[in-house]
Coordinates of C-alpha atoms in Angstrom, one line a residue:
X1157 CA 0.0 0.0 0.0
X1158 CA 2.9 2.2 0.5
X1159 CA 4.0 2.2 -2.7
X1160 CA 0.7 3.5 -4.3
X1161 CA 0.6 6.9 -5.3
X1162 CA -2.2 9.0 -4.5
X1163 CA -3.7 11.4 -6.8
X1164 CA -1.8 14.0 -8.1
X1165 CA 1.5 11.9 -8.4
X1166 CA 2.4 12.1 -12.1
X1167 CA 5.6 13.0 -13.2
X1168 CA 4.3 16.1 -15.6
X1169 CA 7.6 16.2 -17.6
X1170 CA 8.5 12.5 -18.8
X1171 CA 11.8 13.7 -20.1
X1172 CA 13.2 15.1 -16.6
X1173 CA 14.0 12.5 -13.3
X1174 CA 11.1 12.3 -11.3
X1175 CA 11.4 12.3 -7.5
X1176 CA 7.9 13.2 -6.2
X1177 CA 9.1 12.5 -2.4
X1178 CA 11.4 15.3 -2.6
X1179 CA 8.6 17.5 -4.4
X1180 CA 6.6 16.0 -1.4
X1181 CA 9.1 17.6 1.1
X1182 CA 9.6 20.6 -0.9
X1183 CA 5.7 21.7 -0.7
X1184 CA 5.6 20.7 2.7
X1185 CA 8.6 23.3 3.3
X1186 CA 6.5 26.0 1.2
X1187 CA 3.4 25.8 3.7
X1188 CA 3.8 27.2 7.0
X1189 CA 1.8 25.0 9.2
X1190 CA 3.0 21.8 7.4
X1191 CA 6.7 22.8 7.6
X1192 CA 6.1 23.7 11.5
X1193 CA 4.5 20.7 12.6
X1194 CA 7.2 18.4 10.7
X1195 CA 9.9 20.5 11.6
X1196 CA 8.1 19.7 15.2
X1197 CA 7.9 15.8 15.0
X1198 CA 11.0 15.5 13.9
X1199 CA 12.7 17.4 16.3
X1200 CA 10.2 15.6 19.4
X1201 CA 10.9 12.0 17.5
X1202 CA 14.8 12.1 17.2
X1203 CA 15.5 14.4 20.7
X1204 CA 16.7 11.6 23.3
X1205 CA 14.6 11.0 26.6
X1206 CA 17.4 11.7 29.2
X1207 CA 15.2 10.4 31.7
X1208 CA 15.0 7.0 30.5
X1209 CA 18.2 6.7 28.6
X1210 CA 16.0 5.9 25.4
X1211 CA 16.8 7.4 21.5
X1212 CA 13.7 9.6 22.7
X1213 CA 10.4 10.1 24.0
X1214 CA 8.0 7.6 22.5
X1215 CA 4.8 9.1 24.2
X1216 CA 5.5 12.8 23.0
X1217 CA 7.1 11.3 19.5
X1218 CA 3.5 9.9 19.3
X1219 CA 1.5 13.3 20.1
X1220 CA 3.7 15.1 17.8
X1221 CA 2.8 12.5 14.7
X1222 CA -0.5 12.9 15.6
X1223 CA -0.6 16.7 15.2
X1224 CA 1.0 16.3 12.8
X1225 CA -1.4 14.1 10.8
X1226 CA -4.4 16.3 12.2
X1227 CA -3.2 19.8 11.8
X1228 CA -1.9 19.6 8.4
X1229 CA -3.9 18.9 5.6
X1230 CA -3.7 15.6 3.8
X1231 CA -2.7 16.6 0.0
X1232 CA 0.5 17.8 2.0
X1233 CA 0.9 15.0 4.7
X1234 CA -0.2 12.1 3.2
X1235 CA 1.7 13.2 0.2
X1236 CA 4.8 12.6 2.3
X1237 CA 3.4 9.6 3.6
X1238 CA 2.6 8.0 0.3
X1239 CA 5.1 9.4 -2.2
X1240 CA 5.9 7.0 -4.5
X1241 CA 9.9 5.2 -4.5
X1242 CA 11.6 3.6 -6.7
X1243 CA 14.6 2.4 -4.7
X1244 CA 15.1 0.7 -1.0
X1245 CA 16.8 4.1 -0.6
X1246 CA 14.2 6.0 -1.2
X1247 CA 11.6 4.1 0.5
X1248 CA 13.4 3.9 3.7
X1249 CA 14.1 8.0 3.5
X1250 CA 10.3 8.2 3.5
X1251 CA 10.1 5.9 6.4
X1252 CA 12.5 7.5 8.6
X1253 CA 10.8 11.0 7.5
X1254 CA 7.4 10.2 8.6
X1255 CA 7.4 7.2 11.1
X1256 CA 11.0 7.6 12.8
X1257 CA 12.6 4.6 14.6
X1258 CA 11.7 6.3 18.0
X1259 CA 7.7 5.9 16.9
X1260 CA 7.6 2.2 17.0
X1261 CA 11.7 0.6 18.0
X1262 CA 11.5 -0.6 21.7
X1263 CA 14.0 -2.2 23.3
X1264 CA 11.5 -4.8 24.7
X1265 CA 9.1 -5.9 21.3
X1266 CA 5.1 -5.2 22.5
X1267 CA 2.8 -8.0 21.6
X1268 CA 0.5 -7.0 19.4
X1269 CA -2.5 -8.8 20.6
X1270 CA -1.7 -7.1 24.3
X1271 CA -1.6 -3.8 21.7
X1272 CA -4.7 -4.8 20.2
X1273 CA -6.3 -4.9 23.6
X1274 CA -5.1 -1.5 25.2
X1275 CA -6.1 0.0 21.4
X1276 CA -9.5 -1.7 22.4
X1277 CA -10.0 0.1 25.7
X1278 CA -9.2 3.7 24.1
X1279 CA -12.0 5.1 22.3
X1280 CA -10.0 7.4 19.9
X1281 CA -7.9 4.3 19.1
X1282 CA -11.1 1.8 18.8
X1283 CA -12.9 4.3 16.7
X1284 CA -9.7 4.6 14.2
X1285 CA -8.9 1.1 14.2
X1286 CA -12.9 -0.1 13.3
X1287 CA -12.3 2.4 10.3
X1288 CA -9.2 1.2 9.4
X1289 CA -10.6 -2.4 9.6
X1290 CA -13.5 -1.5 7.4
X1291 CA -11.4 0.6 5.0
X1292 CA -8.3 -1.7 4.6
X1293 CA -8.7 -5.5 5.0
X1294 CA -9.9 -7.2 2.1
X1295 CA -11.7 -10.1 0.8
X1296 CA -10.1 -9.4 -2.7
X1297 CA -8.4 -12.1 -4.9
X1298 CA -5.2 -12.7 -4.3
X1299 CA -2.2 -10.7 -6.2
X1300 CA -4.6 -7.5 -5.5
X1301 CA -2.6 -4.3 -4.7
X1302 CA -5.8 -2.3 -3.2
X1303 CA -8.2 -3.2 -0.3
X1304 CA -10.5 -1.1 -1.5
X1305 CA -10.9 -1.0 -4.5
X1306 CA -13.7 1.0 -4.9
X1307 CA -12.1 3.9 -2.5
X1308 CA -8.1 3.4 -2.2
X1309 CA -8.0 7.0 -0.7
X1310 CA -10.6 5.4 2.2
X1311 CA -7.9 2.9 3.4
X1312 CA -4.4 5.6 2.9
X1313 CA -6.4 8.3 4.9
X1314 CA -7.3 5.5 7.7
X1315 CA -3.8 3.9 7.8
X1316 CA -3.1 7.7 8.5
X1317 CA -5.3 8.4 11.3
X1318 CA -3.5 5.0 13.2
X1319 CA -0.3 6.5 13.2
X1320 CA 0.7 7.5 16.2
X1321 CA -1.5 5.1 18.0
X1322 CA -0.7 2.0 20.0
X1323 CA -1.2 -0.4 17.1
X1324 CA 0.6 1.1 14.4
X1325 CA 2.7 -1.8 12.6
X1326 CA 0.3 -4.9 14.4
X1327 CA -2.2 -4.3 11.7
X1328 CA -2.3 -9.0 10.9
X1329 CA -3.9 -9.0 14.3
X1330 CA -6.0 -6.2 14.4
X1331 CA -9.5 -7.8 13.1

């Protein structure tokens, strides 16, 4: 699903190199608020928690996703989130840009069905994950790139809203 591009992603001049996750960034940049709140997530995700010893805060690297995600609008975020690569190098740029190691690396691994159950008892995080349920998991032949077919931009904007939450990465034991 990452690899999709959402609308809007067409290299307009065939003849020049394409890189639509640096055009991605670049807009980002341009806009105020967007440029702000990354410029915030970033700094929150890759600070280090002296408290704990850790590479950083995960709580607070959380919130400042999530404020991300909510504050700016999605033909800038989820452009960053869903820009299209070509290489590993690429892809895992994009990674590191929008879900940093701090967001989900623990020293100890979390079991996802013991994440599954605290998501359960949130209501924010049982309300996204029902829509990303709905949105993303599919009955489709085998081989099929989209869930949805009918609405792809349905299941991007709800794998979206889960970032940041406590099930983010967990989602073959979600249902």
């Amino acid at each position: 699903m990452l690899t999709l591009a959402p609308k809007g992603f067409s290299c307009p001049d065939t003849e020049k190199v394409c890189n639509p996750c640096l055009d991605a960034t670049k807009a980002c940049n341009l806009n105020n608020n967007c440029k702000k709140h990354r410029a915030n997530f970033i700094s929150t995700c890759t600070k280090e928690d002296q408290n704990k010893g850790d590479t950083c805060n995960r709580k607070r690297c959380h919130k400042a996703l999530r404020s991300f995600l909510d504050r700016v609008p999605a033909e800038l975020s989820h452009r960053l989130l869903f820009c299209p690569c070509q290489s590993e190098g690429c892809a895992e740029r994009r990674r590191q840009t929008i879900v940093p190691d701090c967001s989900y690396k623990d020293k100890e691994k979390p079991n996802c069905l013991e994440l599954r159950r605290i998501c359960r008892q949130d209501a924010l995080c049982r309300s996204r994950l029902a829509d990303y349920v709905a949105n993303c998991w599919t009955t489709s032949p085998p081989g099929s790139t989209c869930p949805n077919q009918d609405n792809p931009y349905a299941c991007s904007a709800s794998y979206a809203r889960l970032i940041g939450q406590y099930v983010a990465g967990c989602d073959s034991v979600m249902a």
